[in-house]
Amino acid sequence: MDTVAEVSTGEKLILQAKRKCLLCFGRKNLREGSEKEEVLALLKKLIEHYDNLYNSLRAKNAKAEDIKRALELKRHCMDLAEKCSACDREVDFVNRAFPHRI
């Protein structure tokens, strides 16, 4: 597993989640659309991705900073999934939670 490829996969998933969160937020008055479920599904994929990355880095005896970063990102995504599931679409939590670049 290539670490560079893993990072770009994570960034792609994050960009998709941010975009879907903005759509969900923007369509709050329409009360239609499945963006919230899509954001939650993307967050689930991100959690799995960072869990796999964490386990892969540990198996390779990678730098402690890289391992810690993967674990922090996994926990961050878990917290966001909880916020998103309880969201009333008044704030775009997922979009605001991630910086522009990881």
Coordinates of N, CA and C in Angstrom, one line a residue:
M1 N 0.9 -1.2 0.0 CA 0.0 0.0 0.0 C 0.9 1.2 0.0
D2 N 0.7 2.1 -1.0 CA 1.5 3.3 -1.1 C 0.9 4.4 -0.3
T3 N 1.7 5.0 0.6 CA 1.2 6.0 1.5 C 0.7 7.3 0.8
V4 N 1.4 7.6 -0.3 CA 1.0 8.8 -1.1 C -0.3 8.6 -1.7
A5 N -0.6 7.4 -2.2 CA -1.9 7.0 -2.8 C -3.0 7.0 -1.8
E6 N -2.6 6.6 -0.6 CA -3.6 6.6 0.5 C -4.0 8.0 0.9
V7 N -3.0 8.9 0.9 CA -3.3 10.3 1.3 C -4.2 10.9 0.2
S8 N -3.9 10.7 -1.0 CA -4.7 11.3 -2.1 C -6.1 10.7 -2.1
T9 N -6.3 9.4 -1.7 CA -7.6 8.8 -1.6 C -8.4 9.5 -0.5
G10 N -7.7 9.7 0.6 CA -8.4 10.4 1.7 C -8.8 11.8 1.4
E11 N -7.9 12.5 0.7 CA -8.3 13.9 0.3 C -9.5 13.9 -0.7
K12 N -9.5 13.0 -1.6 CA -10.7 12.9 -2.5 C -12.0 12.7 -1.8
L13 N -11.9 11.8 -0.8 CA -13.1 11.5 0.0 C -13.5 12.7 0.8
I14 N -12.6 13.4 1.3 CA -12.9 14.6 2.1 C -13.5 15.7 1.2
L15 N -13.0 15.9 0.0 CA -13.5 16.9 -0.9 C -15.0 16.5 -1.3
Q16 N -15.2 15.2 -1.5 CA -16.6 14.8 -1.8 C -17.5 15.0 -0.6
A17 N -17.1 14.7 0.6 CA -17.9 14.9 1.8 C -18.2 16.4 2.0
K18 N -17.2 17.3 1.8 CA -17.4 18.7 2.0 C -18.4 19.2 1.0
R19 N -18.3 18.8 -0.3 CA -19.2 19.2 -1.3 C -20.6 18.8 -1.0
K20 N -20.8 17.5 -0.6 CA -22.1 17.0 -0.3 C -22.7 17.7 0.9
C21 N -21.9 18.1 1.9 CA -22.3 18.8 3.1 C -22.8 20.2 2.7
L22 N -22.1 20.8 1.8 CA -22.6 22.1 1.3 C -23.9 22.0 0.6
L23 N -24.1 21.0 -0.2 CA -25.4 20.8 -0.9 C -26.5 20.6 0.1
C24 N -26.2 19.8 1.1 CA -27.2 19.5 2.1 C -27.6 20.8 2.8
F25 N -26.6 21.5 3.2 CA -26.8 22.8 3.9 C -27.6 23.8 3.0
G26 N -27.3 23.8 1.7 CA -27.9 24.7 0.8 C -29.4 24.4 0.5
R27 N -29.7 23.1 0.6 CA -31.0 22.6 0.3 C -31.9 22.4 1.6
K28 N -31.5 23.1 2.6 CA -32.2 22.8 3.9 C -33.7 23.3 3.8
N29 N -34.0 24.3 3.1 CA -35.4 24.7 3.0 C -36.2 23.9 2.0
L30 N -35.6 23.1 1.2 CA -36.3 22.3 0.2 C -36.8 21.0 0.9
R31 N -36.1 20.6 1.9 CA -36.5 19.3 2.7 C -36.6 18.1 1.8
E32 N -35.7 18.1 0.8 CA -35.6 17.0 -0.1 C -34.1 16.7 -0.4
G33 N -33.9 15.6 -1.0 CA -32.5 15.2 -1.3 C -31.9 14.2 -0.3
S34 N -31.0 13.5 -0.7 CA -30.4 12.5 0.1 C -28.9 12.8 0.5
E35 N -28.6 14.1 0.5 CA -27.2 14.5 0.7 C -26.7 14.1 2.1
K36 N -27.6 14.2 3.1 CA -27.1 13.9 4.4 C -26.7 12.4 4.5
E37 N -27.5 11.5 3.9 CA -27.1 10.1 3.9 C -25.8 9.9 3.2
E38 N -25.6 10.6 2.1 CA -24.4 10.5 1.3 C -23.2 11.0 2.1
V39 N -23.4 12.1 2.8 CA -22.3 12.6 3.7 C -21.9 11.6 4.7
L40 N -22.9 11.0 5.4 CA -22.7 10.0 6.4 C -22.0 8.8 5.8
A41 N -22.3 8.4 4.6 CA -21.7 7.2 3.9 C -20.2 7.6 3.6
L42 N -20.0 8.8 3.1 CA -18.6 9.2 2.9 C -17.8 9.3 4.1
L43 N -18.4 9.7 5.2 CA -17.7 9.7 6.5 C -17.3 8.3 7.0
K44 N -18.2 7.4 6.7 CA -18.0 6.0 7.1 C -16.8 5.5 6.2
K45 N -16.8 5.8 5.0 CA -15.6 5.4 4.1 C -14.3 6.0 4.6
L46 N -14.4 7.3 5.0 CA -13.2 7.9 5.6 C -12.7 7.3 6.9
I47 N -13.7 6.9 7.7 CA -13.3 6.2 8.9 C -12.6 4.9 8.6
E48 N -13.2 4.1 7.7 CA -12.5 2.9 7.3 C -11.2 3.1 6.6
H49 N -11.1 4.1 5.8 CA -9.8 4.5 5.1 C -8.7 4.8 6.1
Y50 N -9.0 5.7 7.1 CA -8.0 6.0 8.1 C -7.7 4.9 9.0
D51 N -8.7 4.0 9.3 CA -8.4 2.8 10.1 C -7.4 1.9 9.4
N52 N -7.7 1.7 8.1 CA -6.8 0.9 7.3 C -5.4 1.5 7.2
L53 N -5.3 2.8 7.0 CA -4.1 3.5 7.0 C -3.3 3.4 8.3
Y54 N -4.0 3.5 9.4 CA -3.4 3.4 10.7 C -2.8 2.0 10.9
N55 N -3.6 1.0 10.6 CA -3.1 -0.4 10.7 C -1.9 -0.7 9.8
S56 N -2.0 -0.1 8.6 CA -0.9 -0.3 7.6 C 0.4 0.3 8.1
L57 N 0.3 1.6 8.6 CA 1.4 2.3 9.1 C 2.0 1.6 10.3
R58 N 1.2 1.1 11.2 CA 1.7 0.3 12.3 C 2.4 -0.9 11.9
A59 N 1.9 -1.6 10.9 CA 2.5 -2.8 10.4 C 3.9 -2.6 9.8
K60 N 4.0 -1.4 9.2 CA 5.3 -1.0 8.5 C 6.3 -0.4 9.5
N61 N 5.9 -0.2 10.7 CA 6.7 0.5 11.7 C 7.1 1.9 11.2
A62 N 6.1 2.6 10.7 CA 6.3 4.0 10.2 C 6.6 4.9 11.3
K63 N 6.8 6.2 10.9 CA 7.1 7.2 11.9 C 5.9 7.4 12.8
A64 N 6.2 7.7 14.1 CA 5.1 7.8 15.1 C 4.2 9.0 14.7
E65 N 4.7 10.0 14.1 CA 3.9 11.2 13.8 C 2.8 10.8 12.7
D66 N 3.2 9.9 11.8 CA 2.3 9.5 10.7 C 1.2 8.6 11.3
I67 N 1.6 7.7 12.2 CA 0.6 6.8 12.8 C -0.4 7.6 13.7
K68 N 0.1 8.6 14.4 CA -0.7 9.4 15.3 C -1.6 10.3 14.4
R69 N -1.2 10.8 13.3 CA -2.0 11.6 12.4 C -3.2 10.8 11.8
A70 N -2.9 9.6 11.4 CA -3.9 8.7 10.9 C -5.0 8.4 12.0
L71 N -4.6 8.2 13.2 CA -5.5 7.9 14.3 C -6.3 9.1 14.6
E72 N -5.7 10.3 14.6 CA -6.4 11.6 14.9 C -7.5 11.8 13.8
L73 N -7.1 11.6 12.5 CA -8.1 11.8 11.4 C -9.2 10.8 11.5
K74 N -9.0 9.6 11.9 CA -10.0 8.6 12.1 C -11.0 9.1 13.2
R75 N -10.4 9.5 14.3 CA -11.3 10.0 15.4 C -12.1 11.3 15.1
H76 N -11.4 12.1 14.3 CA -12.1 13.4 13.8 C -13.3 13.0 13.0
C77 N -13.1 12.1 12.1 CA -14.2 11.6 11.2 C -15.3 11.0 12.0
M78 N -15.0 10.2 13.0 CA -16.0 9.6 13.9 C -16.8 10.7 14.6
D79 N -16.2 11.7 15.1 CA -16.9 12.8 15.7 C -17.8 13.5 14.8
L80 N -17.3 13.7 13.5 CA -18.1 14.4 12.5 C -19.3 13.6 12.1
A81 N -19.2 12.3 12.1 CA -20.3 11.4 11.7 C -21.4 11.6 12.8
E82 N -21.0 11.7 14.0 CA -22.0 11.9 15.1 C -22.7 13.2 15.0
K83 N -21.9 14.3 14.7 CA -22.5 15.6 14.6 C -23.4 15.6 13.4
C84 N -23.0 15.0 12.3 CA -23.8 15.0 11.0 C -25.1 14.3 11.2
S85 N -25.1 13.2 11.9 CA -26.3 12.5 12.1 C -27.3 13.2 13.0
A86 N -26.8 14.1 13.8 CA -27.7 14.9 14.7 C -27.9 16.3 14.1
C87 N -27.4 16.6 12.9 CA -27.5 17.9 12.4 C -28.9 18.3 11.9
D88 N -29.3 19.5 12.2 CA -30.6 20.1 11.7 C -30.4 20.9 10.5
R89 N -29.2 20.8 9.8 CA -28.9 21.5 8.6 C -28.8 23.0 8.7
E90 N -28.5 23.5 9.9 CA -28.3 24.9 10.1 C -26.9 25.4 10.0
V91 N -25.9 24.4 10.1 CA -24.5 24.7 10.0 C -23.9 23.6 9.1
D92 N -23.0 23.9 8.3 CA -22.3 22.9 7.5 C -21.1 22.4 8.2
F93 N -21.3 21.5 9.2 CA -20.3 21.0 10.1 C -19.1 20.3 9.3
V94 N -19.4 19.4 8.4 CA -18.4 18.7 7.7 C -17.5 19.6 6.9
N95 N -18.2 20.5 6.2 CA -17.4 21.4 5.3 C -16.5 22.3 6.2
R96 N -16.9 22.7 7.3 CA -16.1 23.6 8.1 C -15.1 22.9 9.0
A97 N -15.3 21.6 9.2 CA -14.4 20.8 10.1 C -13.1 20.5 9.4
F98 N -13.0 20.4 8.1 CA -11.8 20.0 7.4 C -11.1 21.3 6.9
P99 N -9.8 21.4 7.0 CA -9.1 22.5 6.4 C -9.2 22.3 4.9
H100 N -8.7 23.4 4.2 CA -8.7 23.3 2.7 C -7.8 22.2 2.2
R101 N -6.7 22.0 2.9 CA -5.7 21.0 2.5 C -5.3 20.2 3.8
I102 N -5.2 18.9 3.6 CA -4.8 18.0 4.7 C -3.3 17.9 4.7

